[in-house]
Coordinates of C-alpha atoms in Angstrom, one line a residue:
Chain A
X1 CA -3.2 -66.8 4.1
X2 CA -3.4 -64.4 1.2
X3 CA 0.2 -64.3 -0.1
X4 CA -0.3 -68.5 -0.2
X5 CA -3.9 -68.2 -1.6
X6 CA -2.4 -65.9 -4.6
X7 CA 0.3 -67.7 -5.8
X8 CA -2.1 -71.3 -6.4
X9 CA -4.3 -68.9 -8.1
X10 CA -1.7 -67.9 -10.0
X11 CA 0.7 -70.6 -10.5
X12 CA -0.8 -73.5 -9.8
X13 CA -1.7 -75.8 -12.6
X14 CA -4.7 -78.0 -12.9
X15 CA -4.4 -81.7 -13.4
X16 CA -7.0 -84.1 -14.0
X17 CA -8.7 -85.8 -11.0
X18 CA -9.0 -82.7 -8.7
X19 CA -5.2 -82.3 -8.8
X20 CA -3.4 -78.8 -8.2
X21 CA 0.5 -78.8 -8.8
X22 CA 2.2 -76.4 -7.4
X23 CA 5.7 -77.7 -8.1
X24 CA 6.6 -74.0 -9.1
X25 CA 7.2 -72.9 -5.4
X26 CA 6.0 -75.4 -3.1
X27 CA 7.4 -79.0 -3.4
X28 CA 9.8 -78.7 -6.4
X29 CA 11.0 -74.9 -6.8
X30 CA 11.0 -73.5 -3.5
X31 CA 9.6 -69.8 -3.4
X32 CA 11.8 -69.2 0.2
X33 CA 10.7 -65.7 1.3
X34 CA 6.9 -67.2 0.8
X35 CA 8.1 -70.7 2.9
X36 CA 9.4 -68.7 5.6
X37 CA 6.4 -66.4 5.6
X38 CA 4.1 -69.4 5.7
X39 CA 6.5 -70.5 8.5
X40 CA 6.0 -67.8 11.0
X41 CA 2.5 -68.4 10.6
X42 CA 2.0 -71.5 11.7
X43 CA 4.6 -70.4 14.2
X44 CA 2.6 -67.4 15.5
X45 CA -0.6 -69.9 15.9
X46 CA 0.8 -72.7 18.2
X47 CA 3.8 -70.6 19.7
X48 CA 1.4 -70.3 23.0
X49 CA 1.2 -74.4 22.9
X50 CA 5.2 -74.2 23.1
X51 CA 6.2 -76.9 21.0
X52 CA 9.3 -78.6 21.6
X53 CA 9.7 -80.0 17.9
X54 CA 8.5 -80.1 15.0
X55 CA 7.6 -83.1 13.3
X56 CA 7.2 -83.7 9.4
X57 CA 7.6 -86.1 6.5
X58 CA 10.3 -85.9 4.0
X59 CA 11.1 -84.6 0.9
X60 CA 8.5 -81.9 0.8
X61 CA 7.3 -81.4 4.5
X62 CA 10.8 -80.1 5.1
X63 CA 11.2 -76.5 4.2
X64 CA 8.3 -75.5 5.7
X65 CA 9.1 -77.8 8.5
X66 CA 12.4 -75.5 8.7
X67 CA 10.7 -72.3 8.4
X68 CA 8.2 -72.9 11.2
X69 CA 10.8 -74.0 13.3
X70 CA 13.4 -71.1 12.7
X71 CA 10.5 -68.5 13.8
X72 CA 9.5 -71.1 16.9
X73 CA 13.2 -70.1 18.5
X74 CA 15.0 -72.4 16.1
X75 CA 13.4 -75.3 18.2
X76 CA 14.3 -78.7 16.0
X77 CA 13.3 -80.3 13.1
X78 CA 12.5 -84.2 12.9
X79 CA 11.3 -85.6 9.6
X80 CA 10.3 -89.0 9.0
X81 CA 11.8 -90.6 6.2
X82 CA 10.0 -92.9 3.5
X83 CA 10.5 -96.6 2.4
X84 CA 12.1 -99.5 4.5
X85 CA 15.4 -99.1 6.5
X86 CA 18.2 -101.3 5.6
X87 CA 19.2 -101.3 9.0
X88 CA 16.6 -101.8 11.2
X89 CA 16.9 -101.2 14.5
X90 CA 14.6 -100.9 18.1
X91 CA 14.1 -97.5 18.2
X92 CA 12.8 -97.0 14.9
X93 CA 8.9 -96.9 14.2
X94 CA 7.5 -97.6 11.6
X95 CA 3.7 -97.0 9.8
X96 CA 2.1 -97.6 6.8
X97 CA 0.9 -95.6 4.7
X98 CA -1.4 -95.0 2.0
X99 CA 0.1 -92.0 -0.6
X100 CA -3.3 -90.6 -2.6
X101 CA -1.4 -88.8 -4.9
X102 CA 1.2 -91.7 -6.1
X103 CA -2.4 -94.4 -4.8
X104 CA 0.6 -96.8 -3.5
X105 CA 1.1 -97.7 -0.1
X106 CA 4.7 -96.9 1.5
X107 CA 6.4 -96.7 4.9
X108 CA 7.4 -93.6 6.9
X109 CA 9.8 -94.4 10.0
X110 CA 11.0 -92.7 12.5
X111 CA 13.9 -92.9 15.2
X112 CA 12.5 -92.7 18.4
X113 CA 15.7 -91.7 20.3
X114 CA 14.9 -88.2 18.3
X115 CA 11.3 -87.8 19.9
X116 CA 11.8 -87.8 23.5
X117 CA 9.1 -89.5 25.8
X118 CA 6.6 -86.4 26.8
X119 CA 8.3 -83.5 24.4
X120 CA 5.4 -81.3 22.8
X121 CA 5.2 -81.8 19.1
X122 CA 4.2 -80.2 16.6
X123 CA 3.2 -81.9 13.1
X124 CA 3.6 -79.6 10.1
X125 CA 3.2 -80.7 6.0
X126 CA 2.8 -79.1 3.0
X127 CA -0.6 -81.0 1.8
X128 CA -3.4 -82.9 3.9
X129 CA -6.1 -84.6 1.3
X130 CA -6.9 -87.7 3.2
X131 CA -5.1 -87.6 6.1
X132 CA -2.6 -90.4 6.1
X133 CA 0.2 -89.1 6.9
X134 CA -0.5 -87.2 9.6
X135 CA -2.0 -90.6 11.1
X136 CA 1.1 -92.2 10.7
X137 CA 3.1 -89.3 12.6
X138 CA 0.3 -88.8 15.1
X139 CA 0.7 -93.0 15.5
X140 CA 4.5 -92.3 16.0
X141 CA 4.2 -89.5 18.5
X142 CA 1.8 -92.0 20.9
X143 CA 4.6 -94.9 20.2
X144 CA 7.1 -92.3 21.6
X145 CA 5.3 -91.3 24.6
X146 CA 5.0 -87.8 23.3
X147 CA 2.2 -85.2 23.1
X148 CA 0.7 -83.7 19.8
X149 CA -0.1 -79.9 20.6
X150 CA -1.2 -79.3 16.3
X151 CA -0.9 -79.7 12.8
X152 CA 0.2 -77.0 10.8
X153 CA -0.3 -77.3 7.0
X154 CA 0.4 -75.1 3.9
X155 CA -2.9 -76.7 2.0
X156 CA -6.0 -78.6 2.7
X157 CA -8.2 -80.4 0.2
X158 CA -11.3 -79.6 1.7
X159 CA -13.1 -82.1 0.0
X160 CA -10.8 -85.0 1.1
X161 CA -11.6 -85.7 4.4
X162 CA -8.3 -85.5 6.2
X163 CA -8.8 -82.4 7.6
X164 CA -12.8 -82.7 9.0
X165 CA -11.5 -86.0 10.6
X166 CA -9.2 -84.1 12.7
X167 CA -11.4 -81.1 13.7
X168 CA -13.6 -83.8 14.9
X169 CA -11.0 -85.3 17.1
X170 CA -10.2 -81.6 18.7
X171 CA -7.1 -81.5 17.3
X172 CA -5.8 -77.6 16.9
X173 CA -5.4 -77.5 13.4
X174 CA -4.0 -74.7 11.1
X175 CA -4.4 -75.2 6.9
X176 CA -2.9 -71.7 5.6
X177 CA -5.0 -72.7 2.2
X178 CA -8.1 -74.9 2.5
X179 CA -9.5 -75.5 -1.1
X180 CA -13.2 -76.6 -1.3
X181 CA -13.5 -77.0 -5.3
X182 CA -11.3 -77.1 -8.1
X183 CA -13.6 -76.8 -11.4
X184 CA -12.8 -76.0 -14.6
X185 CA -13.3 -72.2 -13.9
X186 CA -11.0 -72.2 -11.2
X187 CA -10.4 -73.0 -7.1
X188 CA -12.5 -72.4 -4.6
X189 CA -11.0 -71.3 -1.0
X190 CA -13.1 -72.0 1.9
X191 CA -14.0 -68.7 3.7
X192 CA -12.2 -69.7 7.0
X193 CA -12.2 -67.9 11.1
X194 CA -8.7 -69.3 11.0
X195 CA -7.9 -66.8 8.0
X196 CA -5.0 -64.9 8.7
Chain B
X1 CA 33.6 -74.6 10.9
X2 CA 33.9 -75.0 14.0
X3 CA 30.4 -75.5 15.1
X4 CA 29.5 -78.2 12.5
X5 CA 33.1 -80.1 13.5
X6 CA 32.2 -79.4 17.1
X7 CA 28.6 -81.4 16.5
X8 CA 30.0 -84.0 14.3
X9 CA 32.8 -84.9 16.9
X10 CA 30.0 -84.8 19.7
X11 CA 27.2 -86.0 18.1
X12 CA 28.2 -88.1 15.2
X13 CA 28.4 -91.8 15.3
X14 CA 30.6 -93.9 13.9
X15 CA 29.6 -97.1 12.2
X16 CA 31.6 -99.6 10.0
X17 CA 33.3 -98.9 6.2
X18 CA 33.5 -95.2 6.8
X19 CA 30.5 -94.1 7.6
X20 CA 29.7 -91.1 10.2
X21 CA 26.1 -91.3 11.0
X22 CA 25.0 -87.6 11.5
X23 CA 21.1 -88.2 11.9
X24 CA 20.8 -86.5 14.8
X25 CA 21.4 -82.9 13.7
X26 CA 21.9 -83.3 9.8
X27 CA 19.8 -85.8 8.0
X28 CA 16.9 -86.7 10.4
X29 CA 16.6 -84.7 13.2
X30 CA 17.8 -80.9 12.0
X31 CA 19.8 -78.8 14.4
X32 CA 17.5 -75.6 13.0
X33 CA 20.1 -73.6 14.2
X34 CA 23.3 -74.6 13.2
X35 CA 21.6 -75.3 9.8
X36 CA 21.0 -71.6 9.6
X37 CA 24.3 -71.1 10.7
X38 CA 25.4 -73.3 8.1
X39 CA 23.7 -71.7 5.3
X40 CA 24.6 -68.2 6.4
X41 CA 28.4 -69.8 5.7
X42 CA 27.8 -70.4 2.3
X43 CA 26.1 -67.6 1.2
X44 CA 29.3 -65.1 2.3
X45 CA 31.6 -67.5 0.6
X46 CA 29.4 -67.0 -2.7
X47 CA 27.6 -63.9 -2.6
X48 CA 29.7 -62.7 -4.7
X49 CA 29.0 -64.5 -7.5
X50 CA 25.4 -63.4 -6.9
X51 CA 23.8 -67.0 -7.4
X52 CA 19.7 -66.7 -8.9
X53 CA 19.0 -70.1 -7.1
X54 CA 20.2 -73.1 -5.1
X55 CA 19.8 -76.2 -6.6
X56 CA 20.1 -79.8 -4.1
X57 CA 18.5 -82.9 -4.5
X58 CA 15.7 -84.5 -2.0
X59 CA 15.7 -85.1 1.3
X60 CA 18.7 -84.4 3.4
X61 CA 20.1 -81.4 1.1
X62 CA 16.8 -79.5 1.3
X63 CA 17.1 -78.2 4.8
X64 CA 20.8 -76.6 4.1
X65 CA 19.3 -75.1 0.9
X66 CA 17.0 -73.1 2.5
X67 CA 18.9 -72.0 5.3
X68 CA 21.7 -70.9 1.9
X69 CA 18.6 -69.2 0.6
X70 CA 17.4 -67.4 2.8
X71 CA 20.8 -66.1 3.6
X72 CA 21.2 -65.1 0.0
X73 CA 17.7 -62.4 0.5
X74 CA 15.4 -65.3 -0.4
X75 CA 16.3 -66.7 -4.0
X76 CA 14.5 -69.7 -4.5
X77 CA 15.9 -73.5 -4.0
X78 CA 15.3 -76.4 -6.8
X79 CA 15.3 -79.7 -5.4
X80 CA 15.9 -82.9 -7.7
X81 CA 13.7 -85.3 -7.1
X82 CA 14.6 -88.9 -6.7
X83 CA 13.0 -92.4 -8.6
X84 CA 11.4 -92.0 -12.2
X85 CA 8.6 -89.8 -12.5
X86 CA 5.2 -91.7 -13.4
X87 CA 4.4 -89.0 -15.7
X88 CA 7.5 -88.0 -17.4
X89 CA 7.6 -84.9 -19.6
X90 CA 9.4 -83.2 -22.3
X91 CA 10.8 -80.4 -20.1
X92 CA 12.2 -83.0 -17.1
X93 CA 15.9 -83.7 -17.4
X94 CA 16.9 -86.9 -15.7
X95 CA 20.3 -88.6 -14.7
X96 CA 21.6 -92.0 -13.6
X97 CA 23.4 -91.5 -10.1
X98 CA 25.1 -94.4 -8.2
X99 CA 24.6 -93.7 -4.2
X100 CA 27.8 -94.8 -1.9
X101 CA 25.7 -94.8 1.0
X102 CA 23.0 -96.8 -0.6
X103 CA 25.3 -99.0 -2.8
X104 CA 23.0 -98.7 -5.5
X105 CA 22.1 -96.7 -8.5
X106 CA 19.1 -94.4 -8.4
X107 CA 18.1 -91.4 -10.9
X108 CA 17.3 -87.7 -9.9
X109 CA 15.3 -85.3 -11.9
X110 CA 14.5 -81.9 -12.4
X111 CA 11.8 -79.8 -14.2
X112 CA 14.2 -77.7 -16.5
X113 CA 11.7 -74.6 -16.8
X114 CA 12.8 -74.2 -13.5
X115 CA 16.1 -73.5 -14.5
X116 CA 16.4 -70.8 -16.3
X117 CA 18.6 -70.2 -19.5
X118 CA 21.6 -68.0 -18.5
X119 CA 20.8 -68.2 -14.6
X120 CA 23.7 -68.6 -12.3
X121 CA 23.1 -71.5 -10.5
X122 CA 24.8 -72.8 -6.8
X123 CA 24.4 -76.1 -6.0
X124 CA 24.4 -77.2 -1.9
X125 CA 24.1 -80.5 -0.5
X126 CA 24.6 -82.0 2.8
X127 CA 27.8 -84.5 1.7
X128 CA 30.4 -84.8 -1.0
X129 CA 32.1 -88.4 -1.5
X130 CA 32.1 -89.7 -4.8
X131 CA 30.5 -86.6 -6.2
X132 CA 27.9 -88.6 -8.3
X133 CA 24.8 -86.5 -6.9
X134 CA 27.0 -83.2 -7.6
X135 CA 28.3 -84.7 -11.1
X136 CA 24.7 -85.3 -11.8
X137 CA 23.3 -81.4 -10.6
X138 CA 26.2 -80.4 -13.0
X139 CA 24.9 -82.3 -15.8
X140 CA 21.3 -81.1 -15.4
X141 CA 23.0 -77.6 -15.5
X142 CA 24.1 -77.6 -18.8
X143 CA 21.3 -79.1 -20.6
X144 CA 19.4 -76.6 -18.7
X145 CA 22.1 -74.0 -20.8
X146 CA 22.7 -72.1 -16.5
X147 CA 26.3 -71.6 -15.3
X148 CA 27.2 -73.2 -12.4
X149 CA 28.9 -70.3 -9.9
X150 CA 29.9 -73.4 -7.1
X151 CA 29.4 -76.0 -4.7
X152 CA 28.3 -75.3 -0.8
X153 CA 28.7 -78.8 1.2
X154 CA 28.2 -79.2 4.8
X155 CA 30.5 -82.5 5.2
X156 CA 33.1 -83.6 2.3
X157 CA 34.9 -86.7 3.3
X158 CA 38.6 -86.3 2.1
X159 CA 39.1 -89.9 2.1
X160 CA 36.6 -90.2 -1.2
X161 CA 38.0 -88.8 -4.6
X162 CA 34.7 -86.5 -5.3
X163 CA 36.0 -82.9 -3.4
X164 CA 39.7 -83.6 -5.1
X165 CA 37.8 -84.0 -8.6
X166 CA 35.6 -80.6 -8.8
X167 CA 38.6 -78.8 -7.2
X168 CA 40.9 -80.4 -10.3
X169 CA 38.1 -78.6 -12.6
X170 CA 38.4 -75.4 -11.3
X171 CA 34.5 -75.5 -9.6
X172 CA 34.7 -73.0 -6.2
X173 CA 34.2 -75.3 -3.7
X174 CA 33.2 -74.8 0.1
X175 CA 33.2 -77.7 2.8
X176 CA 32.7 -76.8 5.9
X177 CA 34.4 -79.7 7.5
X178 CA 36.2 -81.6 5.3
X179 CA 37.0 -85.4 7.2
X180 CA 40.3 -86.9 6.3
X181 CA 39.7 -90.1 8.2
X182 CA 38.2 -91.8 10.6
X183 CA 39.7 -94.2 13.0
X184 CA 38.9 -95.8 16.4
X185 CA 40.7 -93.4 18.1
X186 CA 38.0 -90.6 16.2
X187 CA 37.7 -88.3 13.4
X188 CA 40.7 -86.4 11.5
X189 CA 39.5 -83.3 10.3
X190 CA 41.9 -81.2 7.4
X191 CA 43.1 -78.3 8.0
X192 CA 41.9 -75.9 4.9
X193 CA 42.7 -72.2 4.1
X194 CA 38.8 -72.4 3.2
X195 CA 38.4 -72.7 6.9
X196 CA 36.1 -70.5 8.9

């Protein structure tokens, strides 16, 4: 997606250890026209698999958890919150995770009673690098007795493997921005049939 | 507002010291639609005073930023993020909070370059109780040098002094559904000229 493509060219900043932030309008500011452009995107690509809800991890999966899900019909929104309940109850699950960014492990749970056994479900986050998250939610959906129809995200690290693993497993999957390189002279974008 | 009153009295649970669980359309699972209905509230109570961006603090306050966003033409939303950075930098502005909910103290932090000098900022979050996360937006504010132009809150509980305080100052304040108390026998909701 070009208008998402443009603005990490243009304000993303480099970090050491193949890091791009792009606090300045993805998961700190929030750029909301771009969010809810991104949105409809991933909306127009799995609208045919008719999702029931969308599924995402808090803080930052959120808006464009929102967005996809206003131009889906205004179908809802779950998102799975991080760290350990204080009140733990039965129909929360609960997975492990392993963060690559913040290299700590940490919990996401979820309240079953919110997934309903056999809903349609789409998964949608703002970055997939190795792919744990979107384990831990796809481990969540089977727990409920749900169905994952895709996963929807804003950018892929190409050269984690997150996102190969789940084109292997046939999983319909839609990365707005897949970056192959980050070098000092700038990023790469994979060249994608899934370009929009 | 009617529908938010409407969902809280149908869907909200009640649990003990106070506390109205609203997870499944406000702060876990998100009601897409009365969240944009929501937002479109708050942004004709403060269009007027033509806000440049939303500012809220991670997780739950996000969703009802956007949807305030989007319904003032797309300015952008600031989120404050929660826990100490790892890498903490010269332009991040940080403050103490103490969480009711949680019963604990926690800090929230925001880049500051985000925040423009001069810009007119309206902050939006999903509840005012004590008014420690709102108290701590306001600080950020000013060493940011913005203006605050007001506060958009989905639930203010009445029976907690924070809604009483910022009206004292003179802040513009909009709840849309303020809870006086909550007893066995259900939830007292006041009666406010703000209503709509």
């Amino acid at each position: 997606m070009d208008a998402l493509k443009q603005a990490i060219r243009k304000q993303g900043r480099m970090m050491p250890g193949g890091i791009v932030k792009v606090d300045s309008f993805l998961n700190h500011r929030l750029d909301t026209g771009l969010m809810m452009e991104m949105g409809r995107e991933i909306a127009r690509r799995f609208a045919p698999s008719a999702p029931d809800l969308v599924l995402t991890v808090e803080a930052s999966g959120i808006a464009l958890a929102m967005a996809t899900a206003c131009a889906l019909n205004g179908i809802p929104v779950v998102f799975a919150k991080k760290g350990i309940a204080a009140n733990q109850s039965a129909d929360m699950a609960e997975e492990k995770i392993y963060s690559f960014t913040h290299q700590c492990e940490s919990f996401i749970r979820v309240d079953l009673r919110y997934i309903p056994r056999g809903s349609r479900v789409l998964i949608v986050d703002d970055f997939l690098a190795n792919g744990k998250a979107v384990n831990g939610l796809m481990s969540i959906i089977r727990r409920a007795g749900a169905e994952l129809v895709g996963v929807g995200i804003a950018i892929e690290k190409g050269f984690q493997p997150g996102g190969a693993k789940l084109r292997e497993m046939g999983i319909p999957l839609l990365s707005l921005a897949v970056i192959d390189e980050i070098t000092d002279a700038g990023i790469r974008f994979r060249d994608t049939d899934q370009e929009i």
